[in-house]
PDB file of C-alpha atoms in Angstrom:
ATOM      1  CA  MET N   1      79.804 -35.859  11.698  1.00 34.00           C
ATOM      2  CA  THR N   2      80.908 -33.974   8.737  1.00 39.00           C
ATOM      3  CA  GLU N   3      80.484 -30.147   9.159  1.00 42.00           C
ATOM      4  CA  THR N   4      78.137 -28.592   7.581  1.00 43.00           C
ATOM      5  CA  ARG N   5      78.790 -25.953   4.071  1.00 49.00           C
ATOM      6  CA  THR N   6      76.803 -23.481   3.645  1.00 60.00           C
ATOM      7  CA  GLY N   7      75.017 -22.672   0.380  1.00 91.00           C
ATOM      8  CA  GLN N   8      74.240 -26.211  -0.404  1.00 97.00           C
ATOM      9  CA  PRO N   9      71.223 -26.550  -3.185  1.00 97.00           C
ATOM     10  CA  TYR N  10      68.381 -28.458  -2.768  1.00 98.00           C
ATOM     11  CA  GLY N  11      65.443 -29.759  -4.833  1.00 97.00           C
ATOM     12  CA  PHE N  12      62.406 -30.443  -3.928  1.00 98.00           C
ATOM     13  CA  SER N  13      58.741 -31.950  -5.637  1.00 97.00           C
ATOM     14  CA  PHE N  14      55.369 -33.635  -5.235  1.00 98.00           C
ATOM     15  CA  SER N  15      55.421 -36.701  -6.539  1.00 97.00           C
ATOM     16  CA  ASP N  16      53.104 -38.201  -9.168  1.00 96.00           C
ATOM     17  CA  SER N  17      51.674 -40.330  -6.327  1.00 96.00           C
ATOM     18  CA  LEU N  18      51.103 -37.253  -4.652  1.00 97.00           C
ATOM     19  CA  LEU N  19      48.935 -35.673  -6.596  1.00 98.00           C
ATOM     20  CA  ALA N  20      46.780 -38.612  -7.298  1.00 97.00           C
ATOM     21  CA  GLU N  21      45.757 -38.459  -3.694  1.00 97.00           C
ATOM     22  CA  VAL N  22      44.923 -34.633  -3.869  1.00 98.00           C
ATOM     23  CA  GLY N  23      42.981 -34.593  -6.897  1.00 98.00           C
ATOM     24  CA  GLU N  24      41.373 -38.428  -5.655  1.00 97.00           C
ATOM     25  CA  VAL N  25      41.999 -39.822  -9.174  1.00 96.00           C
ATOM     26  CA  PRO N  26      43.515 -42.844  -9.941  1.00 94.00           C
ATOM     27  CA  GLN N  27      47.669 -42.308 -11.006  1.00 94.00           C
ATOM     28  CA  SER N  28      47.138 -44.090 -14.173  1.00 94.00           C
ATOM     29  CA  ALA N  29      44.897 -41.541 -15.427  1.00 95.00           C
ATOM     30  CA  LEU N  30      47.298 -39.144 -15.033  1.00 96.00           C
ATOM     31  CA  HIS N  31      49.203 -39.980 -17.985  1.00 95.00           C
ATOM     32  CA  TYR N  32      46.207 -39.495 -20.319  1.00 94.00           C
ATOM     33  CA  ASP N  33      42.715 -38.533 -18.552  1.00 96.00           C
ATOM     34  CA  THR N  34      42.410 -34.627 -18.910  1.00 97.00           C
ATOM     35  CA  ASP N  35      40.197 -33.798 -16.724  1.00 98.00           C
ATOM     36  CA  ALA N  36      42.604 -35.992 -14.094  1.00 97.00           C
ATOM     37  CA  ILE N  37      45.223 -33.980 -14.134  1.00 98.00           C
ATOM     38  CA  CYS N  38      43.904 -30.571 -14.569  1.00 98.00           C
ATOM     39  CA  ARG N  39      42.200 -31.388 -10.826  1.00 98.00           C
ATOM     40  CA  ALA N  40      45.091 -33.320  -9.801  1.00 98.00           C
ATOM     41  CA  TYR N  41      47.330 -29.644 -10.417  1.00 98.00           C
ATOM     42  CA  ASP N  42      44.447 -27.361  -9.412  1.00 98.00           C
ATOM     43  CA  ALA N  43      43.977 -29.854  -5.860  1.00 98.00           C
ATOM     44  CA  ILE N  44      48.056 -28.904  -4.864  1.00 98.00           C
ATOM     45  CA  VAL N  45      47.960 -25.418  -5.226  1.00 98.00           C
ATOM     46  CA  PRO N  46      46.324 -24.924  -1.881  1.00 98.00           C
ATOM     47  CA  VAL N  47      49.759 -27.484  -0.466  1.00 98.00           C
ATOM     48  CA  ALA N  48      51.887 -25.549  -2.038  1.00 98.00           C
ATOM     49  CA  GLU N  49      51.042 -22.496  -0.691  1.00 98.00           C
ATOM     50  CA  ARG N  50      51.017 -24.195   2.679  1.00 97.00           C
ATOM     51  CA  LEU N  51      54.771 -24.940   2.075  1.00 98.00           C
ATOM     52  CA  GLY N  52      55.384 -21.795   0.552  1.00 97.00           C
ATOM     53  CA  VAL N  53      56.632 -23.127  -2.803  1.00 97.00           C
ATOM     54  CA  ASP N  54      55.670 -22.129  -6.465  1.00 97.00           C
ATOM     55  CA  PRO N  55      52.267 -24.363  -7.146  1.00 97.00           C
ATOM     56  CA  PRO N  56      53.528 -26.895 -10.080  1.00 96.00           C
ATOM     57  CA  GLN N  57      53.493 -26.947 -13.968  1.00 96.00           C
ATOM     58  CA  PRO N  58      50.918 -28.748 -15.124  1.00 97.00           C
ATOM     59  CA  ARG N  59      51.496 -31.993 -17.228  1.00 96.00           C
ATOM     60  CA  LEU N  60      51.922 -35.426 -18.238  1.00 96.00           C
ATOM     61  CA  ALA N  61      52.515 -38.238 -15.292  1.00 94.00           C
ATOM     62  CA  GLY N  62      56.071 -38.968 -15.713  1.00 88.00           C
ATOM     63  CA  PHE N  63      56.831 -42.085 -18.294  1.00 91.00           C
ATOM     64  CA  ALA N  64      59.928 -43.499 -19.789  1.00 93.00           C
ATOM     65  CA  TYR N  65      58.299 -46.107 -22.385  1.00 95.00           C
ATOM     66  CA  ASN N  66      58.152 -43.966 -25.170  1.00 96.00           C
ATOM     67  CA  HIS N  67      61.003 -44.706 -26.903  1.00 97.00           C
ATOM     68  CA  ALA N  68      61.214 -48.781 -26.431  1.00 98.00           C
ATOM     69  CA  SER N  69      57.180 -48.437 -27.614  1.00 97.00           C
ATOM     70  CA  THR N  70      58.116 -47.201 -30.837  1.00 98.00           C
ATOM     71  CA  LEU N  71      61.101 -50.251 -31.547  1.00 98.00           C
ATOM     72  CA  GLY N  72      57.332 -53.110 -30.340  1.00 97.00           C
ATOM     73  CA  ALA N  73      57.041 -52.541 -27.147  1.00 97.00           C
ATOM     74  CA  GLU N  74      53.946 -52.808 -26.106  1.00 96.00           C
ATOM     75  CA  ILE N  75      52.289 -50.381 -23.080  1.00 95.00           C
ATOM     76  CA  THR N  76      49.568 -50.706 -21.128  1.00 93.00           C
ATOM     77  CA  PHE N  77      47.828 -48.802 -18.409  1.00 88.00           C
ATOM     78  CA  LYS N  78      45.722 -50.307 -16.095  1.00 84.00           C
ATOM     79  CA  PRO N  79      43.172 -48.668 -14.137  1.00 80.00           C
ATOM     80  CA  ASP N  80      44.481 -50.249 -10.456  1.00 78.00           C
ATOM     81  CA  SER N  81      48.674 -49.797 -11.147  1.00 82.00           C
ATOM     82  CA  PRO N  82      50.078 -46.810 -10.545  1.00 82.00           C
ATOM     83  CA  GLU N  83      52.737 -47.335 -13.256  1.00 83.00           C
ATOM     84  CA  PRO N  84      52.184 -48.970 -16.910  1.00 90.00           C
ATOM     85  CA  GLY N  85      53.603 -52.267 -17.995  1.00 92.00           C
ATOM     86  CA  ILE N  86      55.507 -53.278 -20.405  1.00 95.00           C
ATOM     87  CA  SER N  87      55.712 -56.040 -22.581  1.00 96.00           C
ATOM     88  CA  PRO N  88      59.190 -57.267 -24.737  1.00 97.00           C
ATOM     89  CA  CYS N  89      59.399 -57.832 -27.807  1.00 97.00           C
ATOM     90  CA  ILE N  90      62.451 -59.481 -29.200  1.00 98.00           C
ATOM     91  CA  ASP N  91      61.614 -63.366 -28.362  1.00 96.00           C
ATOM     92  CA  SER N  92      64.251 -64.622 -29.595  1.00 96.00           C
ATOM     93  CA  PRO N  93      68.097 -63.532 -30.105  1.00 97.00           C
ATOM     94  CA  GLU N  94      67.713 -64.013 -33.855  1.00 97.00           C
ATOM     95  CA  ASP N  95      65.018 -60.878 -33.444  1.00 97.00           C
ATOM     96  CA  ILE N  96      67.523 -58.732 -33.098  1.00 98.00           C
ATOM     97  CA  ASP N  97      69.282 -59.315 -36.613  1.00 97.00           C
ATOM     98  CA  ARG N  98      66.016 -58.364 -37.498  1.00 96.00           C
ATOM     99  CA  LEU N  99      65.354 -54.990 -36.214  1.00 96.00           C
ATOM    100  CA  VAL N 100      64.482 -51.820 -38.106  1.00 96.00           C
ATOM    101  CA  GLU N 101      64.157 -48.435 -36.496  1.00 98.00           C
ATOM    102  CA  PRO N 102      60.372 -46.986 -37.349  1.00 97.00           C
ATOM    103  CA  GLU N 103      60.017 -44.797 -40.712  1.00 97.00           C
ATOM    104  CA  ASP N 104      58.259 -42.722 -38.587  1.00 98.00           C
ATOM    105  CA  TYR N 105      58.693 -41.714 -35.343  1.00 98.00           C
ATOM    106  CA  LEU N 106      56.556 -39.437 -34.316  1.00 97.00           C
ATOM    107  CA  SER N 107      53.240 -42.169 -35.406  1.00 98.00           C
ATOM    108  CA  ALA N 108      54.810 -45.324 -34.090  1.00 98.00           C
ATOM    109  CA  GLY N 109      54.281 -46.810 -30.926  1.00 97.00           C
ATOM    110  CA  ILE N 110      52.308 -44.681 -28.001  1.00 96.00           C
ATOM    111  CA  VAL N 111      53.880 -42.034 -28.759  1.00 97.00           C
ATOM    112  CA  PRO N 112      51.281 -40.916 -31.534  1.00 97.00           C
ATOM    113  CA  GLN N 113      48.842 -40.630 -28.257  1.00 96.00           C
ATOM    114  CA  ARG N 114      51.268 -38.691 -25.792  1.00 96.00           C
ATOM    115  CA  LEU N 115      50.807 -36.117 -28.483  1.00 97.00           C
ATOM    116  CA  GLU N 116      47.559 -36.277 -28.471  1.00 97.00           C
ATOM    117  CA  ALA N 117      47.647 -36.461 -25.018  1.00 97.00           C
ATOM    118  CA  LEU N 118      49.954 -33.287 -23.984  1.00 97.00           C
ATOM    119  CA  ALA N 119      47.327 -31.312 -27.057  1.00 97.00           C
ATOM    120  CA  ARG N 120      44.543 -31.787 -24.984  1.00 97.00           C
ATOM    121  CA  LEU N 121      45.370 -30.895 -21.731  1.00 98.00           C
ATOM    122  CA  LYS N 122      47.365 -27.602 -23.424  1.00 97.00           C
ATOM    123  CA  GLN N 123      43.687 -26.511 -24.590  1.00 97.00           C
ATOM    124  CA  ARG N 124      42.552 -27.264 -21.387  1.00 96.00           C
ATOM    125  CA  ARG N 125      46.126 -25.423 -19.920  1.00 97.00           C
ATOM    126  CA  PRO N 126      48.253 -23.482 -22.061  1.00 96.00           C
ATOM    127  CA  ASP N 127      50.954 -23.130 -18.955  1.00 94.00           C
ATOM    128  CA  ALA N 128      51.241 -27.101 -19.123  1.00 95.00           C
ATOM    129  CA  GLY N 129      54.719 -28.300 -19.826  1.00 91.00           C
ATOM    130  CA  GLU N 130      55.640 -30.020 -23.377  1.00 90.00           C
ATOM    131  CA  SER N 131      57.122 -33.273 -21.871  1.00 91.00           C
ATOM    132  CA  ILE N 132      55.631 -36.554 -22.837  1.00 94.00           C
ATOM    133  CA  GLY N 133      57.590 -38.373 -20.902  1.00 89.00           C
ATOM    134  CA  HIS N 134      61.139 -39.255 -20.404  1.00 88.00           C
ATOM    135  CA  ASP N 135      62.872 -38.798 -24.219  1.00 87.00           C
ATOM    136  CA  TYR N 136      64.826 -42.469 -23.039  1.00 93.00           C
ATOM    137  CA  GLU N 137      65.905 -45.108 -21.155  1.00 96.00           C
ATOM    138  CA  GLY N 138      69.194 -45.908 -20.735  1.00 97.00           C
ATOM    139  CA  PRO N 139      71.256 -48.600 -23.680  1.00 98.00           C
ATOM    140  CA  ILE N 140      70.713 -51.616 -20.948  1.00 98.00           C
ATOM    141  CA  THR N 141      67.380 -50.778 -19.835  1.00 98.00           C
ATOM    142  CA  THR N 142      66.443 -50.370 -23.041  1.00 98.00           C
ATOM    143  CA  ALA N 143      67.681 -53.840 -23.892  1.00 98.00           C
ATOM    144  CA  VAL N 144      65.829 -54.656 -21.050  1.00 98.00           C
ATOM    145  CA  LEU N 145      62.786 -53.518 -22.078  1.00 98.00           C
ATOM    146  CA  LEU N 146      62.962 -54.624 -25.054  1.00 98.00           C
ATOM    147  CA  MET N 147      64.530 -58.335 -24.740  1.00 98.00           C
ATOM    148  CA  GLY N 148      62.876 -58.768 -20.738  1.00 97.00           C
ATOM    149  CA  GLN N 149      66.091 -60.360 -17.893  1.00 95.00           C
ATOM    150  CA  ASP N 150      67.218 -62.655 -21.043  1.00 97.00           C
ATOM    151  CA  PHE N 151      69.292 -60.176 -22.342  1.00 98.00           C
ATOM    152  CA  LEU N 152      71.118 -60.136 -18.923  1.00 97.00           C
ATOM    153  CA  MET N 153      73.003 -63.244 -20.338  1.00 97.00           C
ATOM    154  CA  LEU N 154      73.255 -62.543 -23.398  1.00 98.00           C
ATOM    155  CA  PRO N 155      76.536 -61.049 -23.460  1.00 97.00           C
ATOM    156  CA  TYR N 156      77.571 -64.218 -21.985  1.00 97.00           C
ATOM    157  CA  ASP N 157      76.095 -66.515 -24.446  1.00 97.00           C
ATOM    158  CA  ASP N 158      76.008 -64.036 -27.818  1.00 98.00           C
ATOM    159  CA  PRO N 159      77.844 -61.555 -27.043  1.00 98.00           C
ATOM    160  CA  ALA N 160      77.671 -60.558 -30.704  1.00 98.00           C
ATOM    161  CA  ARG N 161      74.313 -59.800 -30.336  1.00 98.00           C
ATOM    162  CA  ALA N 162      73.821 -58.291 -27.467  1.00 98.00           C
ATOM    163  CA  HIS N 163      76.734 -55.472 -28.964  1.00 98.00           C
ATOM    164  CA  ARG N 164      74.231 -55.042 -31.636  1.00 98.00           C
ATOM    165  CA  LEU N 165      71.537 -54.777 -29.523  1.00 98.00           C
ATOM    166  CA  LEU N 166      72.856 -52.404 -27.368  1.00 98.00           C
ATOM    167  CA  GLU N 167      74.502 -49.697 -30.386  1.00 98.00           C
ATOM    168  CA  PHE N 168      70.498 -50.149 -32.268  1.00 98.00           C
ATOM    169  CA  CYS N 169      69.224 -48.950 -28.881  1.00 98.00           C
ATOM    170  CA  VAL N 170      71.544 -46.200 -28.328  1.00 98.00           C
ATOM    171  CA  ARG N 171      71.234 -45.471 -32.088  1.00 98.00           C
ATOM    172  CA  SER N 172      67.346 -45.400 -32.501  1.00 98.00           C
ATOM    173  CA  ALA N 173      66.749 -43.252 -29.186  1.00 97.00           C
ATOM    174  CA  LEU N 174      68.625 -40.436 -30.388  1.00 96.00           C
ATOM    175  CA  ASN N 175      67.105 -40.779 -33.689  1.00 97.00           C
ATOM    176  CA  TYR N 176      63.829 -40.894 -31.417  1.00 97.00           C
ATOM    177  CA  THR N 177      64.882 -37.793 -29.471  1.00 94.00           C
ATOM    178  CA  ASN N 178      66.147 -35.517 -32.581  1.00 93.00           C
ATOM    179  CA  VAL N 179      62.972 -36.045 -34.223  1.00 96.00           C
ATOM    180  CA  LEU N 180      60.972 -35.536 -31.187  1.00 94.00           C
ATOM    181  CA  ILE N 181      63.331 -32.223 -30.501  1.00 91.00           C
ATOM    182  CA  GLU N 182      62.539 -30.840 -33.982  1.00 93.00           C
ATOM    183  CA  HIS N 183      59.117 -31.580 -33.848  1.00 94.00           C
ATOM    184  CA  GLN N 184      58.243 -29.454 -30.119  1.00 90.00           C
ATOM    185  CA  HIS N 185      60.805 -27.396 -31.707  1.00 86.00           C
ATOM    186  CA  ARG N 186      62.418 -27.768 -28.833  1.00 82.00           C
ATOM    187  CA  SER N 187      65.955 -26.272 -27.730  1.00 77.00           C
ATOM    188  CA  ALA N 188      68.478 -29.401 -26.624  1.00 70.00           C
ATOM    189  CA  ALA N 189      71.423 -27.198 -26.508  1.00 66.00           C
ATOM    190  CA  SER N 190      69.527 -25.350 -23.101  1.00 66.00           C
ATOM    191  CA  GLU N 191      67.343 -28.309 -21.803  1.00 74.00           C
ATOM    192  CA  GLN N 192      69.376 -31.315 -19.285  1.00 81.00           C
ATOM    193  CA  THR N 193      69.262 -34.817 -20.574  1.00 88.00           C
ATOM    194  CA  TRP N 194      68.866 -37.642 -18.374  1.00 91.00           C
ATOM    195  CA  LEU N 195      71.007 -41.256 -18.817  1.00 94.00           C
ATOM    196  CA  CYS N 196      68.061 -43.735 -17.034  1.00 95.00           C
ATOM    197  CA  ASP N 197      69.849 -47.074 -16.616  1.00 97.00           C
ATOM    198  CA  ASP N 198      69.788 -48.957 -14.143  1.00 95.00           C
ATOM    199  CA  PHE N 199      70.114 -52.023 -15.116  1.00 96.00           C
ATOM    200  CA  ALA N 200      73.501 -51.291 -16.369  1.00 97.00           C
ATOM    201  CA  GLY N 201      74.930 -52.146 -12.680  1.00 95.00           C
ATOM    202  CA  MET N 202      73.720 -55.940 -13.119  1.00 95.00           C
ATOM    203  CA  PHE N 203      77.446 -56.093 -15.318  1.00 96.00           C
ATOM    204  CA  PRO N 204      80.501 -57.065 -12.916  1.00 95.00           C
ATOM    205  CA  PRO N 205      83.517 -54.793 -13.706  1.00 93.00           C
ATOM    206  CA  LYS N 206      84.782 -56.410 -16.607  1.00 92.00           C
ATOM    207  CA  MET N 207      81.612 -56.906 -18.349  1.00 96.00           C
ATOM    208  CA  PHE N 208      80.812 -53.369 -16.845  1.00 97.00           C
ATOM    209  CA  ALA N 209      84.031 -51.723 -19.739  1.00 96.00           C
ATOM    210  CA  GLU N 210      82.800 -53.972 -22.921  1.00 97.00           C
ATOM    211  CA  PHE N 211      79.550 -54.102 -22.620  1.00 98.00           C
ATOM    212  CA  VAL N 212      77.901 -50.899 -20.940  1.00 98.00           C
ATOM    213  CA  VAL N 213      80.732 -47.570 -21.146  1.00 97.00           C
ATOM    214  CA  PRO N 214      81.197 -47.467 -25.075  1.00 97.00           C
ATOM    215  CA  TYR N 215      77.288 -47.689 -25.584  1.00 97.00           C
ATOM    216  CA  TRP N 216      77.698 -44.806 -22.140  1.00 97.00           C
ATOM    217  CA  VAL N 217      79.988 -42.916 -23.771  1.00 95.00           C
ATOM    218  CA  MET N 218      77.814 -42.751 -27.335  1.00 95.00           C
ATOM    219  CA  MET N 219      74.552 -42.161 -25.729  1.00 94.00           C
ATOM    220  CA  CYS N 220      76.555 -39.297 -24.507  1.00 91.00           C
ATOM    221  CA  GLU N 221      77.979 -37.737 -26.820  1.00 90.00           C
ATOM    222  CA  GLY N 222      75.238 -38.376 -29.605  1.00 91.00           C
ATOM    223  CA  VAL N 223      73.244 -36.128 -27.063  1.00 88.00           C
ATOM    224  CA  GLN N 224      72.744 -32.223 -28.048  1.00 82.00           C
ATOM    225  CA  ALA N 225      72.266 -31.192 -24.010  1.00 82.00           C
ATOM    226  CA  ASP N 226      74.645 -28.765 -22.267  1.00 83.00           C
ATOM    227  CA  SER N 227      73.796 -30.240 -19.020  1.00 89.00           C
ATOM    228  CA  ARG N 228      73.904 -34.326 -18.783  1.00 92.00           C
ATOM    229  CA  VAL N 229      73.026 -36.427 -15.838  1.00 95.00           C
ATOM    230  CA  LEU N 230      73.805 -40.102 -15.555  1.00 96.00           C
ATOM    231  CA  HIS N 231      71.289 -42.002 -13.159  1.00 96.00           C
ATOM    232  CA  SER N 232      71.889 -44.886 -11.599  1.00 96.00           C
ATOM    233  CA  GLU N 233      70.591 -47.178  -8.791  1.00 94.00           C
ATOM    234  CA  LEU N 234      72.484 -50.313  -8.474  1.00 94.00           C
ATOM    235  CA  LEU N 235      75.999 -49.573  -9.524  1.00 96.00           C
ATOM    236  CA  ARG N 236      78.318 -50.884  -6.312  1.00 95.00           C
ATOM    237  CA  ARG N 237      81.913 -48.910  -5.444  1.00 96.00           C
ATOM    238  CA  GLU N 238      83.525 -50.681  -8.603  1.00 96.00           C
ATOM    239  CA  HIS N 239      81.944 -49.439 -10.962  1.00 97.00           C
ATOM    240  CA  LEU N 240      82.360 -45.710 -10.179  1.00 97.00           C
ATOM    241  CA  PRO N 241      86.165 -45.165 -11.407  1.00 96.00           C
ATOM    242  CA  PHE N 242      83.887 -45.857 -15.490  1.00 96.00           C
ATOM    243  CA  LEU N 243      82.158 -43.011 -14.811  1.00 96.00           C
ATOM    244  CA  THR N 244      85.870 -40.490 -15.337  1.00 93.00           C
ATOM    245  CA  GLY N 245      85.399 -39.593 -19.249  1.00 84.00           C
ATOM    246  CA  LEU N 246      82.306 -39.509 -19.410  1.00 89.00           C
ATOM    247  CA  LYS N 247      80.300 -36.506 -20.558  1.00 88.00           C
ATOM    248  CA  ILE N 248      77.935 -36.253 -17.486  1.00 92.00           C
ATOM    249  CA  ASN N 249      78.003 -33.418 -15.176  1.00 93.00           C
ATOM    250  CA  THR N 250      76.178 -35.114 -12.209  1.00 96.00           C
ATOM    251  CA  PHE N 251      75.725 -38.787 -10.606  1.00 97.00           C
ATOM    252  CA  ASP N 252      72.708 -39.248 -10.025  1.00 97.00           C
ATOM    253  CA  PRO N 253      72.828 -42.995  -7.207  1.00 96.00           C
ATOM    254  CA  SER N 254      69.556 -41.842  -6.712  1.00 94.00           C
ATOM    255  CA  VAL N 255      68.451 -44.903  -3.797  1.00 93.00           C
ATOM    256  CA  ASP N 256      70.739 -47.434  -4.417  1.00 92.00           C
ATOM    257  CA  GLU N 257      71.854 -49.540  -1.781  1.00 89.00           C
ATOM    258  CA  HIS N 258      75.193 -50.236  -2.425  1.00 91.00           C
ATOM    259  CA  ILE N 259      76.279 -46.729  -2.800  1.00 94.00           C
ATOM    260  CA  THR N 260      76.630 -44.541   0.473  1.00 95.00           C
ATOM    261  CA  ALA N 261      77.777 -40.611   0.526  1.00 97.00           C
ATOM    262  CA  GLU N 262      80.939 -41.578   2.448  1.00 97.00           C
ATOM    263  CA  ILE N 263      81.781 -43.895  -0.430  1.00 97.00           C
ATOM    264  CA  LEU N 264      80.566 -41.183  -3.610  1.00 98.00           C
ATOM    265  CA  ARG N 265      83.016 -38.793  -1.463  1.00 97.00           C
ATOM    266  CA  GLU N 266      85.740 -40.899  -1.424  1.00 97.00           C
ATOM    267  CA  HIS N 267      85.351 -43.034  -4.817  1.00 97.00           C
ATOM    268  CA  CYS N 268      83.162 -40.850  -7.434  1.00 97.00           C
ATOM    269  CA  PRO N 269      85.417 -39.038 -10.265  1.00 97.00           C
ATOM    270  CA  VAL N 270      82.387 -35.895 -11.168  1.00 96.00           C
ATOM    271  CA  PRO N 271      80.244 -35.273  -8.885  1.00 97.00           C
ATOM    272  CA  TYR N 272      77.182 -36.117  -7.415  1.00 98.00           C
ATOM    273  CA  MET N 273      73.259 -35.666  -5.730  1.00 98.00           C
ATOM    274  CA  LEU N 274      72.221 -37.163  -2.957  1.00 98.00           C
ATOM    275  CA  ARG N 275      68.741 -37.834  -2.290  1.00 97.00           C
ATOM    276  CA  LEU N 276      65.926 -38.091   1.469  1.00 98.00           C
ATOM    277  CA  TRP N 277      64.706 -41.877   0.007  1.00 96.00           C
ATOM    278  CA  PRO N 278      60.334 -41.789   0.634  1.00 96.00           C
ATOM    279  CA  ALA N 279      61.387 -44.418   2.150  1.00 96.00           C
ATOM    280  CA  TRP N 280      63.052 -42.238   4.878  1.00 97.00           C
ATOM    281  CA  VAL N 281      60.469 -39.443   4.895  1.00 97.00           C
ATOM    282  CA  GLN N 282      57.633 -42.223   5.674  1.00 97.00           C
ATOM    283  CA  GLN N 283      59.634 -43.557   7.945  1.00 97.00           C
ATOM    284  CA  GLN N 284      61.126 -41.844  10.207  1.00 97.00           C
ATOM    285  CA  SER N 285      61.103 -38.447  12.637  1.00 98.00           C
ATOM    286  CA  VAL N 286      61.522 -35.126  11.808  1.00 98.00           C
ATOM    287  CA  GLU N 287      64.054 -35.054  13.907  1.00 98.00           C
ATOM    288  CA  GLU N 288      65.541 -37.734  12.203  1.00 98.00           C
ATOM    289  CA  LEU N 289      65.285 -36.198   8.712  1.00 98.00           C
ATOM    290  CA  VAL N 290      66.710 -32.783   9.593  1.00 98.00           C
ATOM    291  CA  GLN N 291      69.869 -34.469  11.207  1.00 98.00           C
ATOM    292  CA  LYS N 292      70.049 -36.624   8.644  1.00 98.00           C
ATOM    293  CA  TYR N 293      69.037 -33.777   6.358  1.00 98.00           C
ATOM    294  CA  ARG N 294      72.893 -31.705   7.336  1.00 98.00           C
ATOM    295  CA  ARG N 295      74.610 -34.985   7.548  1.00 97.00           C
ATOM    296  CA  LEU N 296      74.463 -35.120   4.153  1.00 98.00           C
ATOM    297  CA  ALA N 297      74.883 -31.688   2.983  1.00 97.00           C
ATOM    298  CA  GLY N 298      78.811 -32.009   4.582  1.00 97.00           C
ATOM    299  CA  PHE N 299      79.057 -34.254   1.833  1.00 97.00           C
ATOM    300  CA  ALA N 300      79.195 -30.909  -0.284  1.00 96.00           C
ATOM    301  CA  PRO N 301      77.029 -32.335  -3.370  1.00 98.00           C
ATOM    302  CA  THR N 302      75.416 -30.651  -6.393  1.00 97.00           C
ATOM    303  CA  SER N 303      72.296 -30.924  -5.220  1.00 97.00           C
ATOM    304  CA  ILE N 304      69.721 -32.696  -2.163  1.00 98.00           C
ATOM    305  CA  THR N 305      66.463 -33.492  -3.862  1.00 98.00           C
ATOM    306  CA  PHE N 306      62.830 -34.833  -1.490  1.00 98.00           C
ATOM    307  CA  ALA N 307      59.625 -34.309  -2.636  1.00 98.00           C
ATOM    308  CA  LEU N 308      56.762 -35.095  -0.687  1.00 98.00           C
ATOM    309  CA  ASP N 309      54.763 -38.527  -1.344  1.00 97.00           C
ATOM    310  CA  ARG N 310      51.723 -38.444   0.845  1.00 97.00           C
ATOM    311  CA  LEU N 311      49.830 -35.494   2.539  1.00 98.00           C
ATOM    312  CA  VAL N 312      50.651 -37.034   6.059  1.00 98.00           C
ATOM    313  CA  ASP N 313      54.120 -36.489   5.516  1.00 98.00           C
ATOM    314  CA  GLU N 314      53.284 -32.561   5.166  1.00 98.00           C
ATOM    315  CA  SER N 315      54.359 -31.324   8.450  1.00 97.00           C
ATOM    316  CA  LYS N 316      58.144 -33.047   7.604  1.00 98.00           C
ATOM    317  CA  ILE N 317      58.704 -31.521   4.264  1.00 98.00           C
ATOM    318  CA  VAL N 318      57.922 -27.909   6.324  1.00 98.00           C
ATOM    319  CA  ALA N 319      61.202 -29.181   8.607  1.00 98.00           C
ATOM    320  CA  LEU N 320      63.297 -30.258   5.885  1.00 98.00           C
ATOM    321  CA  LEU N 321      62.580 -26.602   3.583  1.00 98.00           C
ATOM    322  CA  LYS N 322      63.057 -24.951   6.826  1.00 98.00           C
ATOM    323  CA  VAL N 323      66.436 -26.352   7.479  1.00 98.00           C
ATOM    324  CA  ALA N 324      66.808 -26.274   2.841  1.00 98.00           C
ATOM    325  CA  TYR N 325      66.373 -22.711   3.260  1.00 97.00           C
ATOM    326  CA  GLU N 326      68.976 -22.134   5.836  1.00 97.00           C
ATOM    327  CA  LEU N 327      71.768 -24.244   3.661  1.00 97.00           C
ATOM    328  CA  GLU N 328      71.329 -22.924   0.493  1.00 93.00           C
TER     329      GLU N 328
END
């Protein structure tokens, strides 16, 4: 076992599923229902006190489809589904030739509804966060959201249109984000920007070099933030060298089953963070989780993150927080 270092940063959070559980509300309601959001965040306070952590700041539930919705993708919220659904808007490759950005991003797609929901929440809870969700998905994921799984074959069948769509995805994402930042009077440079592109790993290295890397570079160079995190769950070891040269501070493999801590230590050219997967927290014992945390700390990640997803796992989080405090 690798020797554990001291001074290991960590991150802990309460998941939206836990907020829904303690608030006794549908998880989908945390996206738009002010009463449900306030009830959930009031109910989480005693849990935070038991754990000895600060209660989370009220906010709209995590959401990543704002930008895609402004381009025509349809968003649906169903009470019996914890996550929103999204329907593609590109039916054929020829539709890519007719893509245009909206005249007013703040009036397009689901953005007005999200801004209204945030305004209602801040009336009730002035301490609520300003976010209406993650600003955008990465270029490959956005292309899949707009075109569906058919996009994954487009670089092979019609590479010119694939490039056209990816360039449009990046350009529109940056323009949308700049409009929203200005509207909310946010300081872009002081924020940490996340580039989340889980579908990127679907392309083998040769295709990855042509259809992923240039658009990641374009997006990284276009954002104004001082800190950039790349999140991608489907990469393989062969993809890691492509992270060299990107303007990112940290790589987040999240729950990528193909990328182990050992692979990251040997092959990742940039700093990386590690996670205790939700499935591990649910399925493993306290002793196993503590041992796993200590082992991951031996790889010197920028941080080790974990979350409480279910009240039944509270005792496990108590133990994890204890070892996190010890190694911090």
